[in-house]
Coordinates of C-alpha atoms and ligand atoms in Angstrom, one line a residue:
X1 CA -36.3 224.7 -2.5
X2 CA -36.9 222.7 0.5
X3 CA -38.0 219.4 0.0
X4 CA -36.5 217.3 -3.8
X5 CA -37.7 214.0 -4.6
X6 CA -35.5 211.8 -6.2
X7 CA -36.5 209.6 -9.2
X8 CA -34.2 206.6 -8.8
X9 CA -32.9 204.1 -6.7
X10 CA -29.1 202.5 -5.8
X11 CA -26.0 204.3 -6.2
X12 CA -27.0 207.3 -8.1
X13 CA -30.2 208.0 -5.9
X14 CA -28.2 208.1 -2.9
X15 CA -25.2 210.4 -4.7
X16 CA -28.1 212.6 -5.3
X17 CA -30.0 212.5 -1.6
X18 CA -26.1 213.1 -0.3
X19 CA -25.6 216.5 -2.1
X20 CA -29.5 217.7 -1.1
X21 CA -28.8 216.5 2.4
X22 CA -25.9 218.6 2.8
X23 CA -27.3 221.6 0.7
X24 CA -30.0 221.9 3.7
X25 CA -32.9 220.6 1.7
X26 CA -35.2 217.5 2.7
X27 CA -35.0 214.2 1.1
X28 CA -37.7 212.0 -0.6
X29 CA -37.3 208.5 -2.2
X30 CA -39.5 206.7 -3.8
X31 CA -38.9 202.9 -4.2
X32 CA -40.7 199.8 -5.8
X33 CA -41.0 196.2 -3.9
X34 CA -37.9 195.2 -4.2
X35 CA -36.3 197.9 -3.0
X36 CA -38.1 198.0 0.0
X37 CA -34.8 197.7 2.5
X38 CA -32.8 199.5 -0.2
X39 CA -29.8 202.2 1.1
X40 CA -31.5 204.8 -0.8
X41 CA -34.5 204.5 1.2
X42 CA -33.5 204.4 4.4
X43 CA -31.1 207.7 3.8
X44 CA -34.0 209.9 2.9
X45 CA -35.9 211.9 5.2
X46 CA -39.1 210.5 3.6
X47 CA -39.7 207.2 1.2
X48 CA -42.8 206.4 -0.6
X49 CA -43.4 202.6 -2.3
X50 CA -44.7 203.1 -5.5
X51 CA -45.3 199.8 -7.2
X52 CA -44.0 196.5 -8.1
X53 CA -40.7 195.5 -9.1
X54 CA -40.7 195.5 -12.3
X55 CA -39.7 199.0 -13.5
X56 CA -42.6 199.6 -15.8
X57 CA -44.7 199.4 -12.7
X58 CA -42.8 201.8 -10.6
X59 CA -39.5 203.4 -11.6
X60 CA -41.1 204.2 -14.7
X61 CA -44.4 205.3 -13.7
X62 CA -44.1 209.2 -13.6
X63 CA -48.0 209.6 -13.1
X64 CA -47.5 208.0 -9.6
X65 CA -44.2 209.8 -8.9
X66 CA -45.8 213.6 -9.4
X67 CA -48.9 212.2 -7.7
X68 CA -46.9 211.4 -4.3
X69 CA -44.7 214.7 -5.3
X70 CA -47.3 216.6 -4.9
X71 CA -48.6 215.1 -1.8
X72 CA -45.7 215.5 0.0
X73 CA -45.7 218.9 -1.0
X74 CA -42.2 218.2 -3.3
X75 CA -40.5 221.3 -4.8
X76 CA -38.0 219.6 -7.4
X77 CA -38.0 216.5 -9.0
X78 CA -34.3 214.9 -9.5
X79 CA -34.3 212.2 -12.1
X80 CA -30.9 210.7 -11.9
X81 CA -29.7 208.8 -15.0
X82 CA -31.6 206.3 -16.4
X83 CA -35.6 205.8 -16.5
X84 CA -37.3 209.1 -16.5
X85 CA -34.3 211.3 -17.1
X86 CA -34.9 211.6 -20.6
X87 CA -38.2 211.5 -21.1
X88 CA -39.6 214.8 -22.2
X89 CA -43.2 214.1 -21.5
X90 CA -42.1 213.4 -17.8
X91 CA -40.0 217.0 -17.6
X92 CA -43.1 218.9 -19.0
X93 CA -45.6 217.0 -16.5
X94 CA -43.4 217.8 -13.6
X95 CA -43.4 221.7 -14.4
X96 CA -47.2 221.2 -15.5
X97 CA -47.8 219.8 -12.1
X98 CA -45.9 223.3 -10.2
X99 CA -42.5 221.0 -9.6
X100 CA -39.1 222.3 -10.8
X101 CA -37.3 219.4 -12.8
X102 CA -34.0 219.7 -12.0
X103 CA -33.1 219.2 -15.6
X104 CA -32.5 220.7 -19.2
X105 CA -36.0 222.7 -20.8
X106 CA -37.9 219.3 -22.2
X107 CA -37.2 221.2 -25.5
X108 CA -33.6 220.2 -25.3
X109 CA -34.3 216.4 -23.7
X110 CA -36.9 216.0 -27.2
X111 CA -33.7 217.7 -30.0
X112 CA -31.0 215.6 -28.3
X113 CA -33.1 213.0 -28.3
X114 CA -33.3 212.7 -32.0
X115 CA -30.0 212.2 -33.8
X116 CA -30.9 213.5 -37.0
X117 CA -33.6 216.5 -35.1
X118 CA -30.1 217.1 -33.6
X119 CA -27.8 217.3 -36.3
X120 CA -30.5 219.9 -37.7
X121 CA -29.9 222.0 -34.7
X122 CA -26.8 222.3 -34.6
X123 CA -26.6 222.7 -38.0
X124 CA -25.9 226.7 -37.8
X125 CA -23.2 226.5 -35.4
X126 CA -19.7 225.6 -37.1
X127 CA -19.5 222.0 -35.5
X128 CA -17.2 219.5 -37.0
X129 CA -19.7 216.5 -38.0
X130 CA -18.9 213.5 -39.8
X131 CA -19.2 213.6 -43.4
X132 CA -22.6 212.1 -44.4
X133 CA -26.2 213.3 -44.6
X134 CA -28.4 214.8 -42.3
X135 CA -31.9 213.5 -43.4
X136 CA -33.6 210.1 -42.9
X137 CA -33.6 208.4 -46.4
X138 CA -35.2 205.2 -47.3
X139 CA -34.2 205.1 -51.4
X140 CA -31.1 202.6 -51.7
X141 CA -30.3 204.8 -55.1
X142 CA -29.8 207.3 -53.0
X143 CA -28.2 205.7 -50.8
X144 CA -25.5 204.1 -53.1
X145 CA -24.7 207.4 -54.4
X146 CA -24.1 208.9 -50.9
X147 CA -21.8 205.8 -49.9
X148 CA -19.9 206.5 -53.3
X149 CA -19.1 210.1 -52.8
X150 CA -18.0 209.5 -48.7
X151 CA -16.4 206.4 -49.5
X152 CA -17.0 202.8 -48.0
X153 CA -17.1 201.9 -45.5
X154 CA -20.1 203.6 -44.2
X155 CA -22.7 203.7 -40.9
X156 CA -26.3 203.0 -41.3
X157 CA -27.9 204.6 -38.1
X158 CA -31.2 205.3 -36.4
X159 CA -32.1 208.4 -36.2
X160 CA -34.7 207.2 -33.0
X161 CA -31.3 205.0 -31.3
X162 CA -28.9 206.2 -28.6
X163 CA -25.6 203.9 -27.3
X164 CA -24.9 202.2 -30.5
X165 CA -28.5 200.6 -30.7
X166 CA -29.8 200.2 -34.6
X167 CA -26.4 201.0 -36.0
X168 CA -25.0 198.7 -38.9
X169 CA -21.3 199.4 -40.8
X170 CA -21.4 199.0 -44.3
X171 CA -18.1 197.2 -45.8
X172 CA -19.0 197.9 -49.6
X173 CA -21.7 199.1 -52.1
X174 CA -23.4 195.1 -52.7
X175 CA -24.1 195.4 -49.3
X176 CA -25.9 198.5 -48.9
X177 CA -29.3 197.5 -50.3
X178 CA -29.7 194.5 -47.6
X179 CA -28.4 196.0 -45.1
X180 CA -30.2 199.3 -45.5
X181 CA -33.9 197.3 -45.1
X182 CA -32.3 195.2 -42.2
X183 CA -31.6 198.6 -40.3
X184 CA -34.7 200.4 -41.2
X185 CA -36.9 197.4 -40.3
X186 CA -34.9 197.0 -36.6
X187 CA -35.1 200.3 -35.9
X188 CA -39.3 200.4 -36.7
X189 CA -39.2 197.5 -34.6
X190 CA -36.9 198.7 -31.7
X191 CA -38.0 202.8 -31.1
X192 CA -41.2 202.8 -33.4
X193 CA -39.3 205.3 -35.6
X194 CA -37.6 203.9 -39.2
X195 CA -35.8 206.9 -39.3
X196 CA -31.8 205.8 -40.6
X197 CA -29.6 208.0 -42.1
X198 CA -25.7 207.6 -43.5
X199 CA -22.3 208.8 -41.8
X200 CA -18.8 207.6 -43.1
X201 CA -17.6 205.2 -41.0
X202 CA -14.8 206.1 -38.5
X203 CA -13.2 202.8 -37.8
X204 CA -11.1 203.1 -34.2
X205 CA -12.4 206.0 -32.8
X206 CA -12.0 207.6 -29.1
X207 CA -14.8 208.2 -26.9
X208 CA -14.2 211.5 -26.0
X209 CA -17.0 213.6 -24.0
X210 CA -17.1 217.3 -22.8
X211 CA -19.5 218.3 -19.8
X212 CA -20.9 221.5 -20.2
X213 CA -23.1 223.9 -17.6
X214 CA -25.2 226.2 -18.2
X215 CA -28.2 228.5 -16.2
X216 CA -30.9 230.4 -16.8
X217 CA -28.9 233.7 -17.1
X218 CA -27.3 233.3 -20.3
X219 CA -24.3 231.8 -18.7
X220 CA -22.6 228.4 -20.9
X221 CA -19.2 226.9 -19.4
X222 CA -17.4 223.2 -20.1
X223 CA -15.6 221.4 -17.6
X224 CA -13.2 219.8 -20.0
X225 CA -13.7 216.2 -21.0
X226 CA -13.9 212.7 -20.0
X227 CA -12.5 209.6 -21.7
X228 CA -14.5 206.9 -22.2
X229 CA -13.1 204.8 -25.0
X230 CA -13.0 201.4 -22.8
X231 CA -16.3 200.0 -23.3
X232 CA -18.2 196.7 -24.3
X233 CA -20.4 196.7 -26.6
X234 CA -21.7 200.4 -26.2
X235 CA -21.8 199.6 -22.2
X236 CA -18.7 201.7 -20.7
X237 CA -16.4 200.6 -18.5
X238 CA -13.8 201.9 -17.5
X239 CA -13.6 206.5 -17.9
X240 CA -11.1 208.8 -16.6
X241 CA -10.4 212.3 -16.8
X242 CA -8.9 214.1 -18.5
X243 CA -7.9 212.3 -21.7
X244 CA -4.1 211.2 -22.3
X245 CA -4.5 212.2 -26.2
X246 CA -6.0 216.0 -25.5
X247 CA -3.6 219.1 -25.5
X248 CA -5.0 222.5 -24.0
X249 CA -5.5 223.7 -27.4
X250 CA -7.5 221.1 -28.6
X251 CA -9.5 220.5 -25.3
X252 CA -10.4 224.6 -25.6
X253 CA -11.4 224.1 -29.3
X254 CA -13.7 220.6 -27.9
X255 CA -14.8 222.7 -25.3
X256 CA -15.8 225.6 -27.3
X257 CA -17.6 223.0 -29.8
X258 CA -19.8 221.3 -27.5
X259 CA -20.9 224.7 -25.2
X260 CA -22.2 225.8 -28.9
X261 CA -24.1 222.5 -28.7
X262 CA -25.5 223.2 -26.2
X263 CA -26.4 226.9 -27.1
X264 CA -28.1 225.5 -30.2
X265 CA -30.9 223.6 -28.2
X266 CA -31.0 226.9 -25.0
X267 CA -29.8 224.1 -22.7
X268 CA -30.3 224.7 -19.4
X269 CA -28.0 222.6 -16.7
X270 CA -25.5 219.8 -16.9
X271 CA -25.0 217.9 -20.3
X272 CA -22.9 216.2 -21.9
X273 CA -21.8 216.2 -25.5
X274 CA -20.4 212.9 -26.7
X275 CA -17.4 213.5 -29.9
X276 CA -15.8 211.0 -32.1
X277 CA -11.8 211.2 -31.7
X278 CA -9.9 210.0 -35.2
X279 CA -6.3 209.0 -35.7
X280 CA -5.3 212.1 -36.9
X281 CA -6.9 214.2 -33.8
X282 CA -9.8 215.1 -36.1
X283 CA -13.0 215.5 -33.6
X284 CA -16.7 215.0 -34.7
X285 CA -20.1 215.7 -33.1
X286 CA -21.7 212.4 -31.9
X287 CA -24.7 213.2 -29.7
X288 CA -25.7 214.9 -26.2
X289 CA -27.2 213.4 -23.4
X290 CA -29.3 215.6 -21.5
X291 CA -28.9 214.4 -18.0
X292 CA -26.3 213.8 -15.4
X293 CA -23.6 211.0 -16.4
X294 CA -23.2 208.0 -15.0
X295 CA -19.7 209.1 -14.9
X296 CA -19.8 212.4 -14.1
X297 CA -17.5 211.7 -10.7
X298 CA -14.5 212.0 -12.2
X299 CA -15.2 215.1 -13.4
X300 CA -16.0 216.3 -10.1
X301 CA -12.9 215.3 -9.0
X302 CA -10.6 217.0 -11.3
X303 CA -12.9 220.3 -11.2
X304 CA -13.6 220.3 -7.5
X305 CA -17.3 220.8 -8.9
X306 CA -20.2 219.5 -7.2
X307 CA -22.3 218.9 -10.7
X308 CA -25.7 218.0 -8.6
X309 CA -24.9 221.1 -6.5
X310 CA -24.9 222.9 -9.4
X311 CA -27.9 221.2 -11.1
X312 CA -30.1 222.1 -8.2
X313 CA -28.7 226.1 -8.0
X314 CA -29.4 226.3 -11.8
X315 CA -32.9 224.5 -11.4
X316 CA -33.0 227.5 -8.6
X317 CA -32.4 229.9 -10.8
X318 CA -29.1 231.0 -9.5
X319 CA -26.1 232.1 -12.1
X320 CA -23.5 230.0 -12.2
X321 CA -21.1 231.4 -9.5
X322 CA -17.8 230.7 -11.4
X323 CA -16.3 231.7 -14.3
X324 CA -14.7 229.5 -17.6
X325 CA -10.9 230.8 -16.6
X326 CA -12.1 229.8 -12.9
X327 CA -11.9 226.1 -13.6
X328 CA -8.5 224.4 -14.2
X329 CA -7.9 220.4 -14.3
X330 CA -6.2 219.1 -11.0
X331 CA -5.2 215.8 -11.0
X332 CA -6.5 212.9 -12.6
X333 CA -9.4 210.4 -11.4
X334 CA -10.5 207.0 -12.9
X335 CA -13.9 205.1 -12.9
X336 CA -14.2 201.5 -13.0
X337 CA -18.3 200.6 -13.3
X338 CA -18.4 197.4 -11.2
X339 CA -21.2 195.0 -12.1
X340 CA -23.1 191.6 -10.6
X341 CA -22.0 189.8 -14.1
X342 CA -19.4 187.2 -14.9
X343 CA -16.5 187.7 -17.1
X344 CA -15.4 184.2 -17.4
X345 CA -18.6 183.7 -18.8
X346 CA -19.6 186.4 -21.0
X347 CA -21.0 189.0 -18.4
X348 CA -23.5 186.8 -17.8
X349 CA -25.6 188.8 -15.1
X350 CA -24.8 187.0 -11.7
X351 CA -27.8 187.5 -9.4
X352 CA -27.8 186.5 -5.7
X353 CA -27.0 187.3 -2.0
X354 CA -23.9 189.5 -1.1
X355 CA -22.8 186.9 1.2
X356 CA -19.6 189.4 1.8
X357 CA -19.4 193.0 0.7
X358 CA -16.3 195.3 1.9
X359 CA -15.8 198.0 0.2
X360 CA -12.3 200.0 0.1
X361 CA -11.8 202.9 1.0
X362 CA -9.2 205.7 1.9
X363 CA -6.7 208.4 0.5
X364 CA -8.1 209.2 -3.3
X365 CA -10.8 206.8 -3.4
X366 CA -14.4 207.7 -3.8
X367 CA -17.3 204.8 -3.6
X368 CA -20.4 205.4 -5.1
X369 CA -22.3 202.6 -4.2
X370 CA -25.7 201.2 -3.6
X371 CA -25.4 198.2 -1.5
X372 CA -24.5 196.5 1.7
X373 CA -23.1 192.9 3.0
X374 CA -26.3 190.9 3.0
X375 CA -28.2 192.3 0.5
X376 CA -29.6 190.9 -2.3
X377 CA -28.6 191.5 -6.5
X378 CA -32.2 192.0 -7.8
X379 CA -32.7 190.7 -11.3
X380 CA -35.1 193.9 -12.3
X381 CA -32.8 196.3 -12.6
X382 CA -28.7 197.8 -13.8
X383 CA -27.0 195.1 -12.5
X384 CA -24.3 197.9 -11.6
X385 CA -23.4 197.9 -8.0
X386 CA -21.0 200.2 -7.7
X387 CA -18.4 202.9 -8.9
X388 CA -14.9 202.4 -7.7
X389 CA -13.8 206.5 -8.6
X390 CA -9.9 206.6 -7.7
X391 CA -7.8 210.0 -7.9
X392 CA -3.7 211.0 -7.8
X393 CA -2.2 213.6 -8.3
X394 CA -1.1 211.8 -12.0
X395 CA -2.9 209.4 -14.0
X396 CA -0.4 206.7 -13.0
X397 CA -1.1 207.7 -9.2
X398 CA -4.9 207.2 -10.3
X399 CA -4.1 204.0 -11.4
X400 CA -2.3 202.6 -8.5
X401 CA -5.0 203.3 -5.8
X402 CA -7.0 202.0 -8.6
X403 CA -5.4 198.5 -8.3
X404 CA -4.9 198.5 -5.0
X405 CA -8.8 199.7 -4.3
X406 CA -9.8 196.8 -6.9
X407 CA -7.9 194.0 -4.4
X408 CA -9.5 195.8 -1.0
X409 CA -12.9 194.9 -2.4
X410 CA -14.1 192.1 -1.1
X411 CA -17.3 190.6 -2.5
X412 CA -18.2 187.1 -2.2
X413 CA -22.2 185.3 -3.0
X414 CA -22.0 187.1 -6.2
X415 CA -19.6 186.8 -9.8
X416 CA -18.4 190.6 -10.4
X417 CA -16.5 192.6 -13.0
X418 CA -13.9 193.5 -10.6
X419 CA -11.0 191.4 -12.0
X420 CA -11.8 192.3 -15.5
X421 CA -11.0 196.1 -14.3
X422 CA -7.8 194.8 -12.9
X423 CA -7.2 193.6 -16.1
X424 CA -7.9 196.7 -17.9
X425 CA -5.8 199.4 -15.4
X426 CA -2.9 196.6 -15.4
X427 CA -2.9 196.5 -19.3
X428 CA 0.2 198.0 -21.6
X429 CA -1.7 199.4 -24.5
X430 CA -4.3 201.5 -21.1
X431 CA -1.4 202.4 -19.2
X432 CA 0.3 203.8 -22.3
X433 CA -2.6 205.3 -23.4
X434 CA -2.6 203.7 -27.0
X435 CA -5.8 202.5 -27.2
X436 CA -9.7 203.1 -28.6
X437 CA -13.1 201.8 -28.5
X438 CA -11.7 198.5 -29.8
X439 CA -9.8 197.9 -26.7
X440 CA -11.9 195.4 -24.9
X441 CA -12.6 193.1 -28.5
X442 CA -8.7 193.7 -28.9
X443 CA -7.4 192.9 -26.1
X444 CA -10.0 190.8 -23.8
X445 CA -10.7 187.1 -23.5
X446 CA -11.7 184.9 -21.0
X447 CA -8.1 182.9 -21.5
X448 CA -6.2 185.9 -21.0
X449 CA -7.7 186.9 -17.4
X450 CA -7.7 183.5 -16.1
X451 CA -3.9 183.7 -17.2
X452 CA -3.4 187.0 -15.6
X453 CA -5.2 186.0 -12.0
X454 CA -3.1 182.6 -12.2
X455 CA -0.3 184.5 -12.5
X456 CA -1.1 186.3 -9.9
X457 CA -1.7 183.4 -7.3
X458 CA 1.7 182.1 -8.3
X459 CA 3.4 184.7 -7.5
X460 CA 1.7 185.3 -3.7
X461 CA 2.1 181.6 -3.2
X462 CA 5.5 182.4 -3.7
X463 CA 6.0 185.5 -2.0
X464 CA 4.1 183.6 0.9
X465 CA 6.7 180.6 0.6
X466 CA 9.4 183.2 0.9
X467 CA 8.7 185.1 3.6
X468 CA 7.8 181.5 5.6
X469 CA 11.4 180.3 4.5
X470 CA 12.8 183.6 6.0
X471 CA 10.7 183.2 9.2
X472 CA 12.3 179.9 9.3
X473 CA 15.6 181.0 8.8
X474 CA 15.2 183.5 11.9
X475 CA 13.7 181.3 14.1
X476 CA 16.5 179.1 13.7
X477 CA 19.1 181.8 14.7
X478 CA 20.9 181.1 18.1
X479 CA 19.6 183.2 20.6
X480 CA 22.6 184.1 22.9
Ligands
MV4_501 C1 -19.9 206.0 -35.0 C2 -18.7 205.2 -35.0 C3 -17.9 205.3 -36.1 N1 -18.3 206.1 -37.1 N2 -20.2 206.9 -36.0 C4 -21.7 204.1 -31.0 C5 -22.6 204.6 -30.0 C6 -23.3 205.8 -30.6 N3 -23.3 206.9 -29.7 C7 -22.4 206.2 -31.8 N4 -21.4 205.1 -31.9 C8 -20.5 205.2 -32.9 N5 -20.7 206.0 -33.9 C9 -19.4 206.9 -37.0 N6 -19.7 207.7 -38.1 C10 -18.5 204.4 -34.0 C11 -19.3 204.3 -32.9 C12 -19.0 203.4 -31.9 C13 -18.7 203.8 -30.6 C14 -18.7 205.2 -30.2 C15 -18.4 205.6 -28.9 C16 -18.0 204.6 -28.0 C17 -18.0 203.3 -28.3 C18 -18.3 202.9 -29.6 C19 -18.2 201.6 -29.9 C20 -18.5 201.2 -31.2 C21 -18.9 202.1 -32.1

């Protein structure tokens, strides 16, 4: 491969271009009006505009992406996350077209991409799933009888929805009939699909995800999981790796699970297979998403793994050059996702010009970001604008350049999530290491951040007032 176009824009189009830049191999963006200024555009070696802001009209428009592709003469396509990534009809154009997609078969993207098409899959394969059925049902007879003999409460989900969209817990059976229309009608409404099927509910679960790599050779290896149980509502926040709750034996046994997921659908590449964690350490297949992770940094930093490295070699057609016993966990790294959106004020998005915008850096501290002082927060898109990734040699090491890397961060024009992270590393119950998906609803309020930052001033006002007194006191001394 020479020359890899890559599908995406900001932070995760330029992580990409980085890895093909240094791998020898030329660079091409595309970008839509917007983006016209954009980092990721001047870094590449060549950048085409293809269309309006709006995403539908550019982004989005994989007709126009393999046309310019193909121009440029283009050997791989890179997707990124997001957009086109998992979109099956794209992957097949792009081979259609004489492009490698540096992605899973679009066999895989279309299985994973169906919960219950999924759950049928992997059916054969010994994974632990939560108790429940595995068709789409639409008879509230039925439907009562399943919630008996699981047990309320239960999960109505679609079998067409991904990252907790058309999902709806069931309390008790009076409920089920209402409810059961409610979901089915949303999720006609939201994927086109009134697919819903039942699980038991699993009230304070852990997010707990395994990475797994595979090539065209036969070859299927995990690199151990992320933790990604601080989230708001189904948007993650904050991930780490590894987990504080895993032991070897039961990371090998997750491990083991989710390379047989990915066996059951011939992936090809790097995935990742999303589990539900339970009080009493039971683990349960959730879903796999067939691209590269927002968060996949901090697995690169515990593995020393490049992962888009070794997308691009598998897309190649290499073999995976190491070995399962090869890769050990060193360290610890954490993620905190920073966005353009206001926590005082419900996340609100928080558009405008990044009137200041330093970001830290040094010693265990990995920026992947997708901005500059100056520029603008465009309303069309993630308002994400960066990943703070911090690593120690233990999590609490992770944690403190996390804190400190949170204060060198200086962004002023635009609201950003930066003291909510502080919030979250600084936290009892996330140090400790007691917590689950509930921790943000638990533990979060508006109140108790403005407490903790006026704290906070207090306490440098009177450090400051200190260290003035004791200036003071010196300057007072007699000099002979
Ligand atoms: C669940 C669950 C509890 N029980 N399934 C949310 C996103 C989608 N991927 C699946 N999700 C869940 N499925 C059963 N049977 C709780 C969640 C869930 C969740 C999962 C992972 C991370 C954050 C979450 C937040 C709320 C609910």
């Amino acid at each position: 491969m020479k020359k890899i176009l890559v599908a995406n824009r900001g932070e995760i189009a330029l992580r990409v271009m980085k890895t093909i830049k240094r791998m020898g191999i030329d660079t091409v963006a595309v970008y839509s009006e917007a983006d016209r200024n954009a980092p990721h555009v001047r870094f590449a070696d060549e950048a085409v505009c293809i269309g309006p802001a709006a995403s539908s009209e550019s982004y989005l428009k994989g007709d126009k992406i393999i046309e310019v592709a193909k121009q440029l003469g283009v050997d791989g396509i890179h997707p990124g996350y997001g957009f086109l990534s998992e979109n099956a009809g794209f992957a097949e154009a792009v081979e259609n077209n004489g492009i490698t997609w540096i992605g899973p078969g679009s066999k895989a993207i279309k299985v994973m991409g169906s919960k219950l098409a999924a759950k049928d899959a992997v059916k054969a394969y010994d994974i632990p799933m939560v108790p429940g059925i595995d068709e789409a049902i639409t008879d509230t007879e039925k439907a009562k009888a399943i919630g008996k003999d699981i047990g309320f409460p239960i999960l109505i989900k679609a079998s067409a929805g991904g990252g907790g969209k058309g999902m709806r817990v069931v309390e008790k059976e009076e409920d089920l009939e209402d409810q059961m229309k409610r979901a089915i009608s949303e999720a006609e409404s939201a994927f086109g699909d009134g697919s819903v099927f039942i699980e038991k509910y699993v009230s304070s679960p852990r997010h707990i995800e395994i990475q797994v790599l595979s090539d065209t050779h036969g070859n299927y290896l995990h690199l151990f999981e992320r933790e990604c149980s601080v989230q708001r509502r189904h948007q993650k926040v904050v991930e780490e790796a590894p987990s504080v709750v895993l032991d070897d034996e039961l990371r090998a046994r997750m491990g083991e699970a989710a390379v047989k997921v990915a066996k059951a659908c011939d992936y090809v590449g790097a995935g990742t297979v999303e589990f539900l964690f339970d009080e009493n350490r039971n683990f349960y297949f959730l879903e796999m998403n067939t691209r590269l992770q927002v968060e996949h940094p901090v697995t690169e930093y515990i593995t020393g793994v490049d992962l888009v490295e070794q997308q691009i070699r598998v897309a190649r057609g290499e073999a995976i050059a190491f070995s399962q016993d090869d890769l050990k966990i060193k360290g610890h790294a954490m993620e905190l996702r920073v966005y353009a959106e206001d926590p005082l004020e419900d996340f609100m998005p928080s558009t405008g010009t990044l009137e200041k915008y330093q970001i830290p850096q040094g010693e265990g501290i990995r920026m992947d970001n997708g901005f500059e002082e100056g520029m603008e927060v465009p309303i069309y898109y993630d308002p994400m604008l960066a990943k703070l990734v911090t690593y120690g040699k233990t999590r609490e090491e992770a944690i403190e350049v996390m804190i400190k890397a949170i204060d060198n961060y200086i962004v002023e024009g635009v609201s950003t999530t930066l003291a909510f992270g502080k919030f979250v590393f600084q936290h009892d119950a996330f140090r400790s290491g007691d917590f689950d998906t509930h921790f943000v609803k638990k533990y979060y309020s508006p109140e108790a951040l403005k407490e903790e930052t006026e704290q906070e001033a207090r306490l440098a006002a009177l450090l400051a007032l200190k260290q003035y007194l004791k200036d003071k006191e010196q300057l007072r001394l007699p000099s002979n």
